[in-house]
Every structure is written in structure tokens, then in C-alpha cells.
GROMACS .gro file of N, CA and C in nm:
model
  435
    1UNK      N    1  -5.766  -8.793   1.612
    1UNK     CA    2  -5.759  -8.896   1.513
    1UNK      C    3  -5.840  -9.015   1.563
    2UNK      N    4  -5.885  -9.087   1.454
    2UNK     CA    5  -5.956  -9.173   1.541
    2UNK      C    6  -5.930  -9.289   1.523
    3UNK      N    7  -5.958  -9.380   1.634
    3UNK     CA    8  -5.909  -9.526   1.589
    3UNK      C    9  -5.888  -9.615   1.480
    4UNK      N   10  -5.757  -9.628   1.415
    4UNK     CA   11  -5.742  -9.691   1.330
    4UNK      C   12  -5.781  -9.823   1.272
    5UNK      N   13  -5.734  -9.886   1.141
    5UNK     CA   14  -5.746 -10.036   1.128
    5UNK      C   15  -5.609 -10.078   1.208
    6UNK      N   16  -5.659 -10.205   1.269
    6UNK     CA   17  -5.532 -10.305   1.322
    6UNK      C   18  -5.410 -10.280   1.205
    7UNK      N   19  -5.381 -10.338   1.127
    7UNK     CA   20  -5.290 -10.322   1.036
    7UNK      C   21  -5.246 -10.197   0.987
    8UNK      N   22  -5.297 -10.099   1.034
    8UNK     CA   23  -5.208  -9.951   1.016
    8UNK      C   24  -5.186  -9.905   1.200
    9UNK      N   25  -5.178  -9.977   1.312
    9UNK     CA   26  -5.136  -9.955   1.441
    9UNK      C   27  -5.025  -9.853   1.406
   10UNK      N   28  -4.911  -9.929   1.365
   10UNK     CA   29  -4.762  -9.878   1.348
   10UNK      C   30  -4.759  -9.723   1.261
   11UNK      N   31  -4.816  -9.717   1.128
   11UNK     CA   32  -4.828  -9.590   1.096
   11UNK      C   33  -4.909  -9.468   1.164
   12UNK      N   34  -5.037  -9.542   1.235
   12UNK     CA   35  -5.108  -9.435   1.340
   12UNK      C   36  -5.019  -9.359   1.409
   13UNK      N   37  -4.917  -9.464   1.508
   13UNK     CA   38  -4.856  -9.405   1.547
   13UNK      C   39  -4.760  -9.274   1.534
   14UNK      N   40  -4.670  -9.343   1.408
   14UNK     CA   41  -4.584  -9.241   1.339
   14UNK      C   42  -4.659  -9.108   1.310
   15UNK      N   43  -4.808  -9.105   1.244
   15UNK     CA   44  -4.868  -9.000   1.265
   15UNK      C   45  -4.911  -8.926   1.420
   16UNK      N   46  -4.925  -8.989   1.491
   16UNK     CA   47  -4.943  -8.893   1.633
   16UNK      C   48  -4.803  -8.862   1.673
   17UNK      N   49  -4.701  -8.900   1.662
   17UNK     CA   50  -4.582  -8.860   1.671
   17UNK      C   51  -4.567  -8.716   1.606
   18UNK      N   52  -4.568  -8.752   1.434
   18UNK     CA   53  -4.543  -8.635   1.373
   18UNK      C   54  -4.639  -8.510   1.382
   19UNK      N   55  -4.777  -8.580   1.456
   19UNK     CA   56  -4.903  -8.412   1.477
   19UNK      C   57  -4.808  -8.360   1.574
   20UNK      N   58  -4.776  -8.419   1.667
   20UNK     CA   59  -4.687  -8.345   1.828
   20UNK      C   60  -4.603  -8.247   1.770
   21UNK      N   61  -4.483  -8.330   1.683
   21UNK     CA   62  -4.384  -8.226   1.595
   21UNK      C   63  -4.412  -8.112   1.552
   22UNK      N   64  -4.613  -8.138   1.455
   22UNK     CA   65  -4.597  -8.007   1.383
   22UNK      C   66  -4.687  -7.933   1.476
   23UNK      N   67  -4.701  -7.941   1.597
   23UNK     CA   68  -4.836  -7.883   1.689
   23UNK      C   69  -4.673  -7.803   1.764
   24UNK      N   70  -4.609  -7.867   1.781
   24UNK     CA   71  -4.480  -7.815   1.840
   24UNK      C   72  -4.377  -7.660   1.771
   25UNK      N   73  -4.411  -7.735   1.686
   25UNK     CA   74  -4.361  -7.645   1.587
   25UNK      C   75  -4.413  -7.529   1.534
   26UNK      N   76  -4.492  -7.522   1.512
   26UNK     CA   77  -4.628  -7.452   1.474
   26UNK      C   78  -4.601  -7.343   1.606
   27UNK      N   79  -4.632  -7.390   1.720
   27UNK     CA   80  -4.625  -7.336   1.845
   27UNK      C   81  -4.517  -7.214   1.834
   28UNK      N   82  -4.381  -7.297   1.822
   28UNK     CA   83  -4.263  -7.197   1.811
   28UNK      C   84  -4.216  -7.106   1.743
   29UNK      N   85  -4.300  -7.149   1.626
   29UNK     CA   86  -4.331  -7.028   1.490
   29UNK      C   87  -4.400  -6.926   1.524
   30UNK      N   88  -4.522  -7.003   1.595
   30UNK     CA   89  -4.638  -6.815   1.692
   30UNK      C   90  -4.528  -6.742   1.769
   31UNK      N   91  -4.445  -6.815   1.850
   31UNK     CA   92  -4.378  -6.742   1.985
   31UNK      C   93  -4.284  -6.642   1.906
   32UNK      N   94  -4.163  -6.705   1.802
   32UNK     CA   95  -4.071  -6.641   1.745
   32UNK      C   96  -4.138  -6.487   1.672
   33UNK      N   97  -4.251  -6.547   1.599
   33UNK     CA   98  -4.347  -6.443   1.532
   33UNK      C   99  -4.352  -6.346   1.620
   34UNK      N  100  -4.423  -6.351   1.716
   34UNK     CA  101  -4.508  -6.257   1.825
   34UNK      C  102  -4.374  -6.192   1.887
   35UNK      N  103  -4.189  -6.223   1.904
   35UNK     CA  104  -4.107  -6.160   1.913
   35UNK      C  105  -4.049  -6.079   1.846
   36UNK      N  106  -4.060  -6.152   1.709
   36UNK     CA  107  -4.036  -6.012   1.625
   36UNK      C  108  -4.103  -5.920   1.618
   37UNK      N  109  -4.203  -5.960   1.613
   37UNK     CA  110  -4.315  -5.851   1.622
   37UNK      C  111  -4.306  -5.725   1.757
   38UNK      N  112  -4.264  -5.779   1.800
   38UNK     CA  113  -4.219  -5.697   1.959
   38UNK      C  114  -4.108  -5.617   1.943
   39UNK      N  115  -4.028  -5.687   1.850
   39UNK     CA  116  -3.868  -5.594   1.817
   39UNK      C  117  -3.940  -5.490   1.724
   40UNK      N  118  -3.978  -5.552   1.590
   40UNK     CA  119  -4.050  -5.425   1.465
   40UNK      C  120  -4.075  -5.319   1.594
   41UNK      N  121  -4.170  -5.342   1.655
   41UNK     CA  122  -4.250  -5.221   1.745
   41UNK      C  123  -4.129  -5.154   1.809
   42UNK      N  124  -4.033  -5.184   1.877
   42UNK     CA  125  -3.977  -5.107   1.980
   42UNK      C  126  -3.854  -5.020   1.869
   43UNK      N  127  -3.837  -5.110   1.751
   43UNK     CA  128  -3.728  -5.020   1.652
   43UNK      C  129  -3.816  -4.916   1.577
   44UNK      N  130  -3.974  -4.957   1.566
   44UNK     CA  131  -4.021  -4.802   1.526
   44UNK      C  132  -4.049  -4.677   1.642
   45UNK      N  133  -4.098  -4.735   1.761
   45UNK     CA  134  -4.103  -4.656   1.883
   45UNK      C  135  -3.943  -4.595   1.867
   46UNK      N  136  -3.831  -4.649   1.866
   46UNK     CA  137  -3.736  -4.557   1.902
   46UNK      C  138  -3.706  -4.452   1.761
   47UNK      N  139  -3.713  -4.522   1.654
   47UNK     CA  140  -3.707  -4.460   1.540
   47UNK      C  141  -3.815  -4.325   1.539
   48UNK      N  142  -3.929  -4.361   1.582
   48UNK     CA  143  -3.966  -4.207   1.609
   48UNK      C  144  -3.964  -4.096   1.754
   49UNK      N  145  -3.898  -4.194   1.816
   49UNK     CA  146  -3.863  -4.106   1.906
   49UNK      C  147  -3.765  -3.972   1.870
   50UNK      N  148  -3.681  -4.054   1.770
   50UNK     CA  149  -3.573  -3.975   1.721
   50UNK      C  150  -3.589  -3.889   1.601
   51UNK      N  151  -3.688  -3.919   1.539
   51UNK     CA  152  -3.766  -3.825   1.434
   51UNK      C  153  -3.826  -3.727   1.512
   52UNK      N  154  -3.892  -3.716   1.606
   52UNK     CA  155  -3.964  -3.620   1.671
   52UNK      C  156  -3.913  -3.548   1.826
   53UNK      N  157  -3.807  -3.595   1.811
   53UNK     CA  158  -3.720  -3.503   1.909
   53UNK      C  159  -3.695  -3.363   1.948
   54UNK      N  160  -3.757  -3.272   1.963
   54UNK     CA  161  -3.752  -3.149   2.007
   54UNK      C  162  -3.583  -3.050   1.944
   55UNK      N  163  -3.626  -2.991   1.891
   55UNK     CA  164  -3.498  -2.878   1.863
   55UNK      C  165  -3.548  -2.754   1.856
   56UNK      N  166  -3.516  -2.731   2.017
   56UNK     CA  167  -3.549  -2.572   2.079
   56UNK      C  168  -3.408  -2.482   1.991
   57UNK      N  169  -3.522  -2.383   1.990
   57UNK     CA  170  -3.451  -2.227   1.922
   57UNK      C  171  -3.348  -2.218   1.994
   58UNK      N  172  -3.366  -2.165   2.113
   58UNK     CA  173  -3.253  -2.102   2.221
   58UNK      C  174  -3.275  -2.182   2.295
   59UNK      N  175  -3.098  -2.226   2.368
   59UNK     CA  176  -3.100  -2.321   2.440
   59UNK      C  177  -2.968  -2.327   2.535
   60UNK      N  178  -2.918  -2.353   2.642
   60UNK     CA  179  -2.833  -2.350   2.710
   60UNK      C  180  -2.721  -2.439   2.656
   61UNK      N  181  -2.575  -2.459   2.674
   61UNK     CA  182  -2.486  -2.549   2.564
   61UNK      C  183  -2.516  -2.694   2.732
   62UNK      N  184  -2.491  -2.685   2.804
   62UNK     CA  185  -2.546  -2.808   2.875
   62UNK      C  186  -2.693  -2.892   2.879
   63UNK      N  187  -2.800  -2.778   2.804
   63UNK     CA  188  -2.897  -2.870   2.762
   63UNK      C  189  -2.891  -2.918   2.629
   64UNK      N  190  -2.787  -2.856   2.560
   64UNK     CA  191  -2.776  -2.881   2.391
   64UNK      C  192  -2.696  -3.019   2.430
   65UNK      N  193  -2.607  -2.986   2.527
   65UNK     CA  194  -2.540  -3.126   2.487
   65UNK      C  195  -2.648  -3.290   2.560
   66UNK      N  196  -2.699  -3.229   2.668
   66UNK     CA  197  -2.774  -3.356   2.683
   66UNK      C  198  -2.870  -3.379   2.566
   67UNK      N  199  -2.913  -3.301   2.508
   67UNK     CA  200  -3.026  -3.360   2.467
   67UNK      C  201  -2.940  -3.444   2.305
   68UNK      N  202  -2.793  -3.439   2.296
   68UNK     CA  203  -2.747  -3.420   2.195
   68UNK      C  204  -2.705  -3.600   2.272
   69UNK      N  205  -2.633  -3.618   2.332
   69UNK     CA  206  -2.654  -3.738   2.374
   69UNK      C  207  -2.756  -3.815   2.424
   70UNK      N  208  -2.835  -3.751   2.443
   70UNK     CA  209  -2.947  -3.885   2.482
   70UNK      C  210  -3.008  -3.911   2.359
   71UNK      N  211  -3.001  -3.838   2.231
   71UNK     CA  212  -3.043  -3.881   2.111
   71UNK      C  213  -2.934  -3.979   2.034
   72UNK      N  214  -2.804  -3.962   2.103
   72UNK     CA  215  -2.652  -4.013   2.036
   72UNK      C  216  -2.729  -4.179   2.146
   73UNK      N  217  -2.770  -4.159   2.263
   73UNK     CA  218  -2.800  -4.313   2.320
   73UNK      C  219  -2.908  -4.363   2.218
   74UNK      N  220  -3.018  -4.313   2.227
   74UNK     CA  221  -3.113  -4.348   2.155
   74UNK      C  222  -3.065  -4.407   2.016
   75UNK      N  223  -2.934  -4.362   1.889
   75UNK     CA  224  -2.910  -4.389   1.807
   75UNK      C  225  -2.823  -4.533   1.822
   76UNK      N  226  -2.782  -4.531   1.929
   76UNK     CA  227  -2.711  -4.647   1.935
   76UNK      C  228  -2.834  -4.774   1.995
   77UNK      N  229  -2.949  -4.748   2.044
   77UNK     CA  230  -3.067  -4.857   2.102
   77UNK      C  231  -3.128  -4.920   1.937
   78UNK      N  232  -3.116  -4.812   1.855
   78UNK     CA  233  -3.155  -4.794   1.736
   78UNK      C  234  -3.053  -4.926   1.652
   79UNK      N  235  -2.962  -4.901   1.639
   79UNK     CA  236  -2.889  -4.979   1.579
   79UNK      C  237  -2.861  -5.132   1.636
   80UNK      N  238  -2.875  -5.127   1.793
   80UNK     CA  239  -2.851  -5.255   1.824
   80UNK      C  240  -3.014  -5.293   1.837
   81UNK      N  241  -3.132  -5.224   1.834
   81UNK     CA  242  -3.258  -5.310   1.816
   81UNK      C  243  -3.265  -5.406   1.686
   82UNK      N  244  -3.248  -5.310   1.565
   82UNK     CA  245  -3.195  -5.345   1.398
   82UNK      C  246  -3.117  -5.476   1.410
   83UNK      N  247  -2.996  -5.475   1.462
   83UNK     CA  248  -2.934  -5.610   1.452
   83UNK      C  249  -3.019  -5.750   1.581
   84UNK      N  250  -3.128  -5.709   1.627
   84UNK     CA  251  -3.181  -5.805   1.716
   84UNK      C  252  -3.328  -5.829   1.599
   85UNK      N  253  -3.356  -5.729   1.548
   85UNK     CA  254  -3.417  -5.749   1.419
   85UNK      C  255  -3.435  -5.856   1.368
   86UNK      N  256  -3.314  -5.835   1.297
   86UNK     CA  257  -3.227  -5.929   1.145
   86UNK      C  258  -3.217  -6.005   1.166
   87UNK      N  259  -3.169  -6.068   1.316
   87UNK     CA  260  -3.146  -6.204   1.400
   87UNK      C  261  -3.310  -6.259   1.402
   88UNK      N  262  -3.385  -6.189   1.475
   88UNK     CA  263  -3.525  -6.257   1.424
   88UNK      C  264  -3.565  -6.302   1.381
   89UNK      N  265  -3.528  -6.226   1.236
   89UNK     CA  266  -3.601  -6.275   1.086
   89UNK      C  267  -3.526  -6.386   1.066
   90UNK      N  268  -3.408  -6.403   1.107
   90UNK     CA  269  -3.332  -6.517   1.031
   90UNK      C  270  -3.406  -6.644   1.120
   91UNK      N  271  -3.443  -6.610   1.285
   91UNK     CA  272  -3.491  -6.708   1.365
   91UNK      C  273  -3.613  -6.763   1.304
   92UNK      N  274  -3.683  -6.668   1.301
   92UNK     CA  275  -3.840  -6.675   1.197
   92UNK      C  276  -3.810  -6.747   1.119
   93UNK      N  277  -3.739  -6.735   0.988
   93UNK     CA  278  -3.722  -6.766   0.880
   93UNK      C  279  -3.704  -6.980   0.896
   94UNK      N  280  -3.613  -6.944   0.997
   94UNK     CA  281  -3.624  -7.164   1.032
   94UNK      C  282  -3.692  -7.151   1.064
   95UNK      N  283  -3.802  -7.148   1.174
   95UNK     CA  284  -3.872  -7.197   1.222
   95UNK      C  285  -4.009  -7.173   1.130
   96UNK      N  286  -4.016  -7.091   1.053
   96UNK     CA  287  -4.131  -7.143   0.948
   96UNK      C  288  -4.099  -7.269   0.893
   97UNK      N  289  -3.948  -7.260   0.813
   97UNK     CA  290  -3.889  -7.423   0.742
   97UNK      C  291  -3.922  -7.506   0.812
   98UNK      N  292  -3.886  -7.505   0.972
   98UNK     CA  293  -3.902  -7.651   1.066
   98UNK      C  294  -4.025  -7.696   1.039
   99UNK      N  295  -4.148  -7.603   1.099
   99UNK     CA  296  -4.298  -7.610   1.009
   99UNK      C  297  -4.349  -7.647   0.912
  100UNK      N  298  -4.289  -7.590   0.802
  100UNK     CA  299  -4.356  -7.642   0.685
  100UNK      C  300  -4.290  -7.822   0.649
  101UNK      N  301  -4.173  -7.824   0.696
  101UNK     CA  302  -4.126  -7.941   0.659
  101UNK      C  303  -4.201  -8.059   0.796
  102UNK      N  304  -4.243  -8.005   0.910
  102UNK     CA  305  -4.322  -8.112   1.023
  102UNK      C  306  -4.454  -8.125   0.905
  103UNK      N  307  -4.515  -8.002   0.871
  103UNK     CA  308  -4.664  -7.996   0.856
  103UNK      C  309  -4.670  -8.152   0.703
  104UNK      N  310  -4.558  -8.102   0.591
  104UNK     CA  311  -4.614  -8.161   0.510
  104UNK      C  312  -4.555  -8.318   0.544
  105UNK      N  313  -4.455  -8.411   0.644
  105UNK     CA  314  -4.455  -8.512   0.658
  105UNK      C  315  -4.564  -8.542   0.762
  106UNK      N  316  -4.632  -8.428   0.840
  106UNK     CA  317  -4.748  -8.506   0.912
  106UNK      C  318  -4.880  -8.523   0.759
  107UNK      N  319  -4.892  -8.422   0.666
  107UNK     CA  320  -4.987  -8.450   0.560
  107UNK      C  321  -4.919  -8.624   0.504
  108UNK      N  322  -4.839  -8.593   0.460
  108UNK     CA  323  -4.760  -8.748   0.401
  108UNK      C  324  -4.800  -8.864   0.453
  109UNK      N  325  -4.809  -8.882   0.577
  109UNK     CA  326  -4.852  -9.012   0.635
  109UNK      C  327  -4.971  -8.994   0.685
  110UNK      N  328  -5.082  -8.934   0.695
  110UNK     CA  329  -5.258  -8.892   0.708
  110UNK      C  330  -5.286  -8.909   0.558
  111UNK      N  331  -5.203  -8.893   0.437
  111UNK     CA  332  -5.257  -8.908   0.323
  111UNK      C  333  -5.256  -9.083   0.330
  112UNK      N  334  -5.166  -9.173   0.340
  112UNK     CA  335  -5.094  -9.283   0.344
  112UNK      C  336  -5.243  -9.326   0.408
  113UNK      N  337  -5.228  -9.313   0.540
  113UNK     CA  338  -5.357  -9.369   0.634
  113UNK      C  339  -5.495  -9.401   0.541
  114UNK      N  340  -5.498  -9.240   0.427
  114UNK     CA  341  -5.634  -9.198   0.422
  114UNK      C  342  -5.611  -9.314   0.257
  115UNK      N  343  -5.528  -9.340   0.193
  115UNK     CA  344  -5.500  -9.429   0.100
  115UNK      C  345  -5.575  -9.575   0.146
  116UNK      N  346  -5.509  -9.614   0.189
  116UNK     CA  347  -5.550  -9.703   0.270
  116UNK      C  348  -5.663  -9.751   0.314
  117UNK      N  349  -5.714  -9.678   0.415
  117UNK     CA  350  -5.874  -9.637   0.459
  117UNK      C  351  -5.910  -9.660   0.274
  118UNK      N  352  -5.914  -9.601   0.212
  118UNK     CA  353  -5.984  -9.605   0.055
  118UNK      C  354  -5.985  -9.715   0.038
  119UNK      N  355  -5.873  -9.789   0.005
  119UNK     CA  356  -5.810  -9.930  -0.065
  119UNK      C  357  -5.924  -9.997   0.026
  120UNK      N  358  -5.924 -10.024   0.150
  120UNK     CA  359  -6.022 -10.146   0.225
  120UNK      C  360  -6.147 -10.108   0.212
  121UNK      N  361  -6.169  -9.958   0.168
  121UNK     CA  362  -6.332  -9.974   0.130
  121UNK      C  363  -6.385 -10.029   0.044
  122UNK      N  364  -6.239  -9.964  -0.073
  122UNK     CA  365  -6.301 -10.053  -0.203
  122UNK      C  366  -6.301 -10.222  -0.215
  123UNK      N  367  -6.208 -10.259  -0.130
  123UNK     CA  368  -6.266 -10.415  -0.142
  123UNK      C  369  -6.343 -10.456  -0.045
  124UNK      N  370  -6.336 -10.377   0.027
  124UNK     CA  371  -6.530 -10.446   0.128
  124UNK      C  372  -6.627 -10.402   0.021
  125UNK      N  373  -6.636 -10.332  -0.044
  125UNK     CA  374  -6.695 -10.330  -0.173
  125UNK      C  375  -6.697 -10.389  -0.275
  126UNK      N  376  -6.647 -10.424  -0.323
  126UNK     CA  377  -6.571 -10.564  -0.429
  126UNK      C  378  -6.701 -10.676  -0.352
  127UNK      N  379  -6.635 -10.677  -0.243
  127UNK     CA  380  -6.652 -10.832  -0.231
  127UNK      C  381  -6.811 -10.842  -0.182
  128UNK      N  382  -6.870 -10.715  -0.118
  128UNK     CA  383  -7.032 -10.679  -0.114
  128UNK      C  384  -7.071 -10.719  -0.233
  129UNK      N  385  -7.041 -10.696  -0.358
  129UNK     CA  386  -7.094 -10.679  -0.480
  129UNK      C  387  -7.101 -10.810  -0.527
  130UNK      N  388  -6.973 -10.837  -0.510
  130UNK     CA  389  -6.953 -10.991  -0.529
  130UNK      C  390  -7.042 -11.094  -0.485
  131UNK      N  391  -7.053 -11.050  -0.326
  131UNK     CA  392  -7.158 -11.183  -0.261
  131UNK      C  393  -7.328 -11.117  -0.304
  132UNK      N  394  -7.342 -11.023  -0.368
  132UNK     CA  395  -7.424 -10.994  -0.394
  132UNK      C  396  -7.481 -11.059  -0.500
  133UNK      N  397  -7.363 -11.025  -0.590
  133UNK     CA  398  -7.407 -11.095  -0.762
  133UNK      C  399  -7.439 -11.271  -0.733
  134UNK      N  400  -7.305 -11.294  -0.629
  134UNK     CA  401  -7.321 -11.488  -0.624
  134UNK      C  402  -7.487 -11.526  -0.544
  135UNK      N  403  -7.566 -11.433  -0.456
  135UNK     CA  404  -7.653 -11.430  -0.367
  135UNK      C  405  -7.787 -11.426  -0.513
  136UNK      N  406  -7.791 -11.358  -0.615
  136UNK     CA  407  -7.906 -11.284  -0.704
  136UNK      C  408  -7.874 -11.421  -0.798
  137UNK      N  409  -7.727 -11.478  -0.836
  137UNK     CA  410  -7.759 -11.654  -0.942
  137UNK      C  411  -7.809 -11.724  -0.852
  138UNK      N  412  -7.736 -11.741  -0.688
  138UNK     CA  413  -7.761 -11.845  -0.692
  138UNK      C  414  -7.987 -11.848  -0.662
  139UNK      N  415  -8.019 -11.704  -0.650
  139UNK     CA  416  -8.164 -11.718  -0.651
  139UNK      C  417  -8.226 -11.721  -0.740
  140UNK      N  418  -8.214 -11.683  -0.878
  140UNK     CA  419  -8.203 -11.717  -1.007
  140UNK      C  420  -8.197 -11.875  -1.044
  141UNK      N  421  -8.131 -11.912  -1.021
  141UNK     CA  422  -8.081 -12.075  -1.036
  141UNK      C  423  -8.192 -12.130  -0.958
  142UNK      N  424  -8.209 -12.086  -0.861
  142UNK     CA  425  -8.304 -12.183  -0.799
  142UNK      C  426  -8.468 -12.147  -0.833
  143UNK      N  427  -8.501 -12.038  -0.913
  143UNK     CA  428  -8.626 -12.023  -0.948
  143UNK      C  429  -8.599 -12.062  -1.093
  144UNK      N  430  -8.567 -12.130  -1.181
  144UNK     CA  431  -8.555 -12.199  -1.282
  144UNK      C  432  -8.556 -12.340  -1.255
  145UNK      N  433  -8.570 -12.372  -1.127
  145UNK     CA  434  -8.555 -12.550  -1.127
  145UNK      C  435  -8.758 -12.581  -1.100
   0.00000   0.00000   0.00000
């Protein structure tokens, strides 16, 4: 951002305050993201682990039963990945809100600034025009004498 007018010091501020918030925020939205994203993956990795699980023809009843529990473990990694899931999404789900609600009060007061900034152009303009018009009579006036 770049150096303000004197008379907006105090709102500059409030805006570098609120960029931190939504740079902050923003931040924690990638991290949460990039975790769920890590859960999705490991609940489809196990989900097809368990789709593609081997079921031999003939088989011994001590390998039937391991392989019968380590798919009974696997179903239970399954179910508690799902509920670390859901927890995600709900984590996700604020921390987009926290975001969108930093992003649009940092827009709110950069609009304010950028108001502003306008308003003093237009009357350093005004008043250009002004000393312009009083600059063109008063040379006028004086080529009529």
C-alpha cells in the first residue's frame, strides 16, 4: 500500500491491520483445505483398499479369518477417517466464513481510502480549473485596458 494522505493516517492503518487478518486468514483456509484434502485421499485409499481385497477360492479357515479381520480393521479406519472428514468440512466451512468476512471488511475500508483519494482529486481539480478560469479574466481584463 502506499503512502497515504495525512488525514487518512488512522484509516491506513485500520487497513494494514485488516490486510494481516485477511492474509492470515486466507493462509488458514489453504492449510485447513490442503487437510482435507489429505483426509478425501486416505478415505478413498482405504475405501479401495477394501473394494479390491482379494477373495481366494480355497483357503485355510485361519487365513479366512485374518484376512476377514484385517478388512473388519480396515472398516473401522474407514469409518473413523469419514467422521475426521465431516469434521473438516465443517472446519473448512468457517474458515472460508472467517475469510470472506476479513476479505470483504479489508475491501470496505481500501474502497473508503480509494473514495477519498477521488474526492481530493476532484477538488485539486475544481480549484485547478478555477485558478485557471480566474488566471484567463484576469488576462482578458488586462488586454482590454
Amino acid at each position: 500500500m502506499s503512502r497515504g494522505h495525512r488525514e487518512d493516517r488512522g484509516l491506513a492503518a485500520v487497513a494494514r491491520v485488516r490486510d494481516v487478518r485477511e492474509t492470515d486468514s486466507r493462509i488458514g483456509l489453504q492449510r485447513v483445505l490442503a487437510e482435507e484434502a489429505a483426509l478425501v485421499g486416505r478415505l478413498s485409499s482405504l475405501e479401495s483398499s477394501i473394494a479390491t481385497a482379494p477373495v481366494p477360492a480355497t483357503t485355510t479357515t485361519a487365513e479366512l479369518v485374518a484376512a476377514r479381520t484385517r478388512l473388519a480393521h480396515a472398516g473401522i479406519l474407514v469409518g473413523e477417517t469419514r467422521d475426521r472428514v465431516a469434521s473438516a468440512a465443517v472446519v473448512t466451512a468457517d474458515a472460508r466464513a472467517r475469510w470472506t468476512s476479513d476479505r470483504a471488511r479489508l475491501a470496505a475500508v481500501e474502497h473508503l481510502l480509494a473514495r477519498r483519494a477521488a474526492r481530493r482529486r476532484t477538488e485539486a481539480e475544481r480549484r485547478a480549473a478555477r485558478d485557471a478560469d480566474d488566471l484567463a479574466a484576469q488576462r482578458w481584463a488586462r488586454g482590454k485596458r
